[in-house]
Coordinates of C-alpha atoms and ligand atoms in Angstrom, one line a residue:
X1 CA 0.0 0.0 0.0
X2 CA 1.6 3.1 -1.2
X3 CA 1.5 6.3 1.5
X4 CA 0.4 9.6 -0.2
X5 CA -0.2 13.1 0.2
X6 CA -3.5 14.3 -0.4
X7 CA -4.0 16.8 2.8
X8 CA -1.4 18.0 5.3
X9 CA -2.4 15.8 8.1
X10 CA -1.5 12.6 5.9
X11 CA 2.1 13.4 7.9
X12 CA 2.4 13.3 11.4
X13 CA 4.5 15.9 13.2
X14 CA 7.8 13.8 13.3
X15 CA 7.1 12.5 9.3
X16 CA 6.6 16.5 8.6
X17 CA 9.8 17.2 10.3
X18 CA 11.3 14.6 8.5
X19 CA 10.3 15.8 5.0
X20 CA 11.0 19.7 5.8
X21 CA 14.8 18.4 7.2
X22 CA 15.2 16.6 4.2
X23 CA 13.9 19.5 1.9
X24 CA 16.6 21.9 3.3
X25 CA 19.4 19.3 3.2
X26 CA 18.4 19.0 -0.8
X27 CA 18.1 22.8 -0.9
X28 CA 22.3 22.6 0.3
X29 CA 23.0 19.6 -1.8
X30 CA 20.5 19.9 -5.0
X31 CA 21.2 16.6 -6.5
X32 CA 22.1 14.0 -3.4
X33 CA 18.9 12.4 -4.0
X34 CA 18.2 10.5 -7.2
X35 CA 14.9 8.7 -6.1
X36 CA 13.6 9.3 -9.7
X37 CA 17.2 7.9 -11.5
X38 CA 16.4 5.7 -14.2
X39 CA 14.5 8.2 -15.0
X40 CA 11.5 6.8 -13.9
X41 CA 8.2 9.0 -14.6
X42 CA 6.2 11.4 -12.3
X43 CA 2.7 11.9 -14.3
X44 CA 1.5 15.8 -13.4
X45 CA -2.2 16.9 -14.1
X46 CA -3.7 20.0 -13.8
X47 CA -6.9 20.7 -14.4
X48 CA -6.8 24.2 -12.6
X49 CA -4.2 27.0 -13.8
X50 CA -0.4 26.5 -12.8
X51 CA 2.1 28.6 -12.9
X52 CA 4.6 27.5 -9.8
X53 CA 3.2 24.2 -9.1
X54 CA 4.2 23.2 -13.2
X55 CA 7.7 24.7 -13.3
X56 CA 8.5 23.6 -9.6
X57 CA 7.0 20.0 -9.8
X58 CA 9.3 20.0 -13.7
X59 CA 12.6 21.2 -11.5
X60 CA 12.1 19.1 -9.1
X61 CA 11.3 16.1 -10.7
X62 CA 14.5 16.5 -13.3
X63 CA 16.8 17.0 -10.3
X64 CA 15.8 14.0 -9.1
X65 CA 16.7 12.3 -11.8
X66 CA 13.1 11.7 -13.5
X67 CA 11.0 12.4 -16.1
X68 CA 8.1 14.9 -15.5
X69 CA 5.5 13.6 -17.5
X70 CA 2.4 16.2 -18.5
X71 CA -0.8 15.2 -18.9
X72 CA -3.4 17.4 -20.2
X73 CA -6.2 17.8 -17.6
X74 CA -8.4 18.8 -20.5
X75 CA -7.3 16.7 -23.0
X76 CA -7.9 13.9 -20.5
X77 CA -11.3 15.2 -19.5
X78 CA -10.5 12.8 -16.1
X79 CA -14.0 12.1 -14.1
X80 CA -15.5 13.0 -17.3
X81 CA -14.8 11.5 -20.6
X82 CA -13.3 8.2 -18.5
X83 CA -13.9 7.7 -14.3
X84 CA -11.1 8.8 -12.1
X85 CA -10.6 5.2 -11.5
X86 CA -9.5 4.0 -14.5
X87 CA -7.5 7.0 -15.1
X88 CA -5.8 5.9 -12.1
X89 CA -4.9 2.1 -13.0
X90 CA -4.0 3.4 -16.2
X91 CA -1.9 6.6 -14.8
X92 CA -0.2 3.8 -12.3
X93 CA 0.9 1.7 -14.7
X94 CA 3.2 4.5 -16.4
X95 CA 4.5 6.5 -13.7
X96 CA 6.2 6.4 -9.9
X97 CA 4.2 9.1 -8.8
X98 CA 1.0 10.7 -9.5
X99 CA 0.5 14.6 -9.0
X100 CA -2.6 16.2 -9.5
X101 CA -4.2 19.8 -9.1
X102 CA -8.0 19.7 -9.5
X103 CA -11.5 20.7 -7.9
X104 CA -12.8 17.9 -5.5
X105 CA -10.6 16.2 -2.8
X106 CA -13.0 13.2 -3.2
X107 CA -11.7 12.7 -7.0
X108 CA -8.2 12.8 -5.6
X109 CA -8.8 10.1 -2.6
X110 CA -10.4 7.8 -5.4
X111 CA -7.2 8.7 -7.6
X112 CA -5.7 7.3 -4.6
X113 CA -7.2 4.2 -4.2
X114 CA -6.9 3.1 -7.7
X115 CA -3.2 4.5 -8.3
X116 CA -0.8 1.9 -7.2
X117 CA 1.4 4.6 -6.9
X118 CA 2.0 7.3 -4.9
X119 CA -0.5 10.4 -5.2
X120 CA 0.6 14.1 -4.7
X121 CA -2.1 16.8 -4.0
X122 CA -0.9 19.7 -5.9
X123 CA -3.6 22.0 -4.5
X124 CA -7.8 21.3 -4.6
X125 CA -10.4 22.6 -3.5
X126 CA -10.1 21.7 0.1
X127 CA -6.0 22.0 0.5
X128 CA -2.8 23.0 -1.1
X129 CA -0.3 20.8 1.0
X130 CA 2.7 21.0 -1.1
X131 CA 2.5 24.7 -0.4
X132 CA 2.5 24.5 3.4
X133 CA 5.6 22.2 3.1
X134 CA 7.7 24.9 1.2
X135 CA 5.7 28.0 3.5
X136 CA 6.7 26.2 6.7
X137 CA 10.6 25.7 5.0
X138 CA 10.8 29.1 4.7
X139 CA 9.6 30.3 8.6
X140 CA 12.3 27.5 9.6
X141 CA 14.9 29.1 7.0
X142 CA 14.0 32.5 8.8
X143 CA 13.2 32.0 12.8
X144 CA 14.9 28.6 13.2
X145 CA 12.6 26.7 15.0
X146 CA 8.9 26.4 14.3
X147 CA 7.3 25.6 17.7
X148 CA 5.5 28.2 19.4
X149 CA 5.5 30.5 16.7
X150 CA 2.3 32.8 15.9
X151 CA 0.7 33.4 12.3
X152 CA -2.1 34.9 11.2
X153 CA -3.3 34.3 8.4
X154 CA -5.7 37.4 7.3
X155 CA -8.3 36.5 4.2
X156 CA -10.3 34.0 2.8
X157 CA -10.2 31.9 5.8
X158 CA -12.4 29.4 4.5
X159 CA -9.8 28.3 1.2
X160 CA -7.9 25.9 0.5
X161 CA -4.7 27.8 2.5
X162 CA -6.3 28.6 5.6
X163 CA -7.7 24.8 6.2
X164 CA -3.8 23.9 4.8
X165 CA -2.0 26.6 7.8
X166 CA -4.7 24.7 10.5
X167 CA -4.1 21.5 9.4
X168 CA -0.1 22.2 8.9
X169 CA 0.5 24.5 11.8
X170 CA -1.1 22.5 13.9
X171 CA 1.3 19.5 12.7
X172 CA 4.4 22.1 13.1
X173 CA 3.1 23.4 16.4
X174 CA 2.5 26.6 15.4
X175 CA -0.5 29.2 17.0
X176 CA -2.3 30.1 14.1
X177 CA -5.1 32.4 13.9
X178 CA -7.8 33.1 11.3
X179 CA -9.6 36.3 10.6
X180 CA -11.8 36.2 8.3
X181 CA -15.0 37.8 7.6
X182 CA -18.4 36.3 9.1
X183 CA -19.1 33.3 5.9
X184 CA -15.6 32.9 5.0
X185 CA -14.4 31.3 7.7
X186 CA -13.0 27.6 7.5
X187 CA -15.3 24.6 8.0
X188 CA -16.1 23.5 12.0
X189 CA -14.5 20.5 11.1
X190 CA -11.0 21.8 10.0
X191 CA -10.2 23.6 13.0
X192 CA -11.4 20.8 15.3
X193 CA -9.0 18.5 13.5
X194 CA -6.5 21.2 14.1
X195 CA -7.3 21.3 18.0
X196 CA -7.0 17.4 17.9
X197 CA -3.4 17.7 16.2
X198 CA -2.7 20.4 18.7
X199 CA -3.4 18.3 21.9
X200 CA -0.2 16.1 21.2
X201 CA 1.9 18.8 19.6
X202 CA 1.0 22.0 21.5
X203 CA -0.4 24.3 18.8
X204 CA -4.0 26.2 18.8
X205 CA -6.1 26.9 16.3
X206 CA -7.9 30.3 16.6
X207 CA -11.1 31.9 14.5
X208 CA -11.9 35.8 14.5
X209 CA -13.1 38.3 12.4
X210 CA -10.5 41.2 13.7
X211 CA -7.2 41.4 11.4
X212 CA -5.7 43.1 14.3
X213 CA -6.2 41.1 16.7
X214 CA -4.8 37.8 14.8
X215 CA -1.8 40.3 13.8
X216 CA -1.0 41.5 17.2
X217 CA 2.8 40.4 18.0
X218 CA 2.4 37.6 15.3
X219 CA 6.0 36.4 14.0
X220 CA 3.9 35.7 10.4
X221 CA 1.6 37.1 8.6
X222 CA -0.2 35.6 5.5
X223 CA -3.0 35.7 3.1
X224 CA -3.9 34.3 -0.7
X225 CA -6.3 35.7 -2.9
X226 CA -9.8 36.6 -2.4
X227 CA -11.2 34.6 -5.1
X228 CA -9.6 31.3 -5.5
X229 CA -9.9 29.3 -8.4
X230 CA -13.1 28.6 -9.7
X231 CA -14.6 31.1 -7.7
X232 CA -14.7 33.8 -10.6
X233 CA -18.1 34.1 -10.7
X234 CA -18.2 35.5 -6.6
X235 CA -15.3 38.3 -7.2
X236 CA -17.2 41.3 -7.1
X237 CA -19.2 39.8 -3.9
X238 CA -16.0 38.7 -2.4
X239 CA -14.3 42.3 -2.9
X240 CA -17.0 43.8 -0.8
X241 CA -16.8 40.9 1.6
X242 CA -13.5 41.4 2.1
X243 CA -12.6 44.8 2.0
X244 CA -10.4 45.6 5.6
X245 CA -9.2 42.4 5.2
X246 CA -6.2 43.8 3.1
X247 CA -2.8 43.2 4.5
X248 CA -1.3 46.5 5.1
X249 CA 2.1 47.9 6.1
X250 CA -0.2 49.2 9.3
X251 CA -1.3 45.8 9.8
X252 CA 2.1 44.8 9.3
X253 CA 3.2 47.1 12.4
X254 CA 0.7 45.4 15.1
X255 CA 3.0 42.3 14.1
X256 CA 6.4 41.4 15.7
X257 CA 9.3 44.0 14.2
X258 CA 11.1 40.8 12.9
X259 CA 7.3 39.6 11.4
X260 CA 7.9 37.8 8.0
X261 CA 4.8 38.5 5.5
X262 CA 3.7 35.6 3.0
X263 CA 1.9 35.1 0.7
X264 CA 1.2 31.7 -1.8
X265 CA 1.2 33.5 -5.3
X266 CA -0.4 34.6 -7.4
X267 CA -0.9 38.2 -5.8
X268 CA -3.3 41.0 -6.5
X269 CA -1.6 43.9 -5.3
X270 CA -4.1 46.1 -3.7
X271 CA -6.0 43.9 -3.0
X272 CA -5.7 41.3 -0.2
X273 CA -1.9 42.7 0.4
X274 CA -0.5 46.2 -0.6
X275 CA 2.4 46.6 -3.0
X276 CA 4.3 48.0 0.0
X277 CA 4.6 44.5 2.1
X278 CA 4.6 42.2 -0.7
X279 CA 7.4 44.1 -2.5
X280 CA 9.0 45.1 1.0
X281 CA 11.5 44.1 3.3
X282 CA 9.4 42.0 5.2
X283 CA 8.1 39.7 2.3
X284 CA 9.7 36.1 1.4
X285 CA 7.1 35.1 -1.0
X286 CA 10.0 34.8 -3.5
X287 CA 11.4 32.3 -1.0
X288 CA 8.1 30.5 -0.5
X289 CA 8.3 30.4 -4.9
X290 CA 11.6 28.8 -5.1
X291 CA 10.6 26.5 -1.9
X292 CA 8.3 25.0 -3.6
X293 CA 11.2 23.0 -5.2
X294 CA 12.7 21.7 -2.9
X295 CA 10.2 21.0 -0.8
X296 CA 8.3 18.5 -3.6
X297 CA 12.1 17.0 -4.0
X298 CA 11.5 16.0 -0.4
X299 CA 8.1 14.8 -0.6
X300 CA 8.8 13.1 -3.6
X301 CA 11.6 11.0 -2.2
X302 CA 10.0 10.5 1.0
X303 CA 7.0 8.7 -0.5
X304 CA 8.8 6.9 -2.4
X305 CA 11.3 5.8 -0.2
X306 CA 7.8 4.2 1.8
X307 CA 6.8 2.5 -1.3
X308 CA 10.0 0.9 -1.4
X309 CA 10.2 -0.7 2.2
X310 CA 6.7 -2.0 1.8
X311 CA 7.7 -4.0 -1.4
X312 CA 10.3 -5.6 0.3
X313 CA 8.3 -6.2 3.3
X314 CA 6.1 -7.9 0.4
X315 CA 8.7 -9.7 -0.6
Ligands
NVA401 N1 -6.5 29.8 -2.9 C1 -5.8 29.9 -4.1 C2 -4.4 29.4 -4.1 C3 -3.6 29.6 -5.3 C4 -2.3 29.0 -5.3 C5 -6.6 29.2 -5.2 O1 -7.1 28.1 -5.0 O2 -6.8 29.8 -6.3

């Protein structure tokens, strides 16, 4: 049975600090890992748009030694023009790895169960895992340790990011705190799974609706866009919903003076953060960019390291 990575709590605290240690030893030594040597394949699907997740999951996966294989969400017309299960067996059958950015978590679980291989959640609906590992890469790069640490994440609190930093920061230890706006919160059962994480590694998980009050003495400070994908049709609903919810260089002084500000990319500037922090002093979202990399390098070989012990334990 292959391990995967479909949400962030698929790794327990010591696997997560296993991955993010391996991440930044591959950041110092690019190439000492050729899990993909042969080169074997990594199949990557997106049926969303991509702009970091293609060109960090194609870095990564030549630097390992692989192939990065592209599939064509579209062309493929997966769930649609054939079921996500035999996509899967077929997908499985070609590749190492699976990674796949689309709309419902429940297509990638079945992906999942049908793969053989590993599966790699490259952002849905519900999550965007392989961001958290490279976001929570960079705080460690910055402010050493990650226990204890405060974030507030200020935005669409009820996206894919803000139930990734619960489910994450809760696995890393962190405090992290929501504010959101009153119906863009995240789901009841995301920050009780938080809470649950929390009770063996001594995070919380806080909701409000004040920006100021999650940014007060926090050592991070993050948002994403208002409108996530597929969410087009709410943007002029979700400006108004949002508005004081921008990330400002006056939110950004309620914050610890050594306060990092982060963002996932793409940015609307003016928006949910000002040119000011993004472009300023503070900001590593460049960081968090190139993170991405190694991050999936570390993921990658991770999983398939698993794979690899339970085939001999087959054997
Ligand atoms: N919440 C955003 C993240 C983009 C990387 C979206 O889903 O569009």
């Amino acid at each position: 049975m292959s391990r995967h990575f479909l949400r962030d709590d698929d790794l327990s605290p010591a696997e997560q600090h296993e991955v993010l240690s391996l991440a930044a030893s591959l950041k110092q030594a690019p190439y000492d890992s050729q899990s993909l040597a042969g080169p074997r394949t990594v199949a990557t699907i997106y049926d969303k748009p991509t702009l970091r997740t293609q060109a960090s999951f194609a870095a990564a996966i030549a630097e390992l030694g692989g192939n990065p294989m592209m599939v064509d969400g579209t062309l493929a017309g997966i769930g649609k023009r054939e079921s996500v299960a035999d996509v899967a067996r077929v997908l499985g059958r070609q590749a190492s790895v699976i990674v796949w950015r689309t709309f419902a978590q429940t297509a990638l679980e079945e992906m999942a169960e049908y793969a053989g291989v590993p599966v790699i959640n490259a952002l849905t609906d519900d999550f965007h895992p392989c961001q958290l590992l490279a976001d929570l890469l960079t705080i460690r790069e910055r402010k050493g340790e990650l226990t204890g640490l405060a974030v507030a994440f200020v935005g669409d609190g009820a996206c894919n990011m803000g139930n990734s930093w619960l489910l994450a920061g809760a696995t890393a230890g962190l405090h992290v705190r929501i504010a959101a706006p009153a119906g863009h919160q995240p789901e009841e059962q995301f920050v009780a799974r938080a809470r649950e994480i929390g009770e063996q590694t001594g995070a919380t998980a806080e909701v409000m609706t004040d920006p100021k009050a999650a940014a007060d003495g926090a050592d991070v400070v993050v948002t994403d866009t208002w409108v996530s994908m597929g969410r087009e049709d709410e943007a002029a609903d979700r400006l108004a919903a949002f508005s004081g919810y921008t990330v400002t260089s006056d939110l950004m002084s309620l914050a610890s003076s050594d306060a990092i500000a982060m963002h996932c990319l793409p940015a609307y500037r003016g928006k949910e953060i000002d040119s000011d922090v993004l472009d300023g002093p503070q900001s590593v979202v460049w960081d968090e960019a190139e993170n991405r990399r190694h991050a999936q390098k570390a993921i990658i070989t991770w999983l398939l390291r698993g794979a690899e012990q339970t085939e001999e334990g087959l054997l």
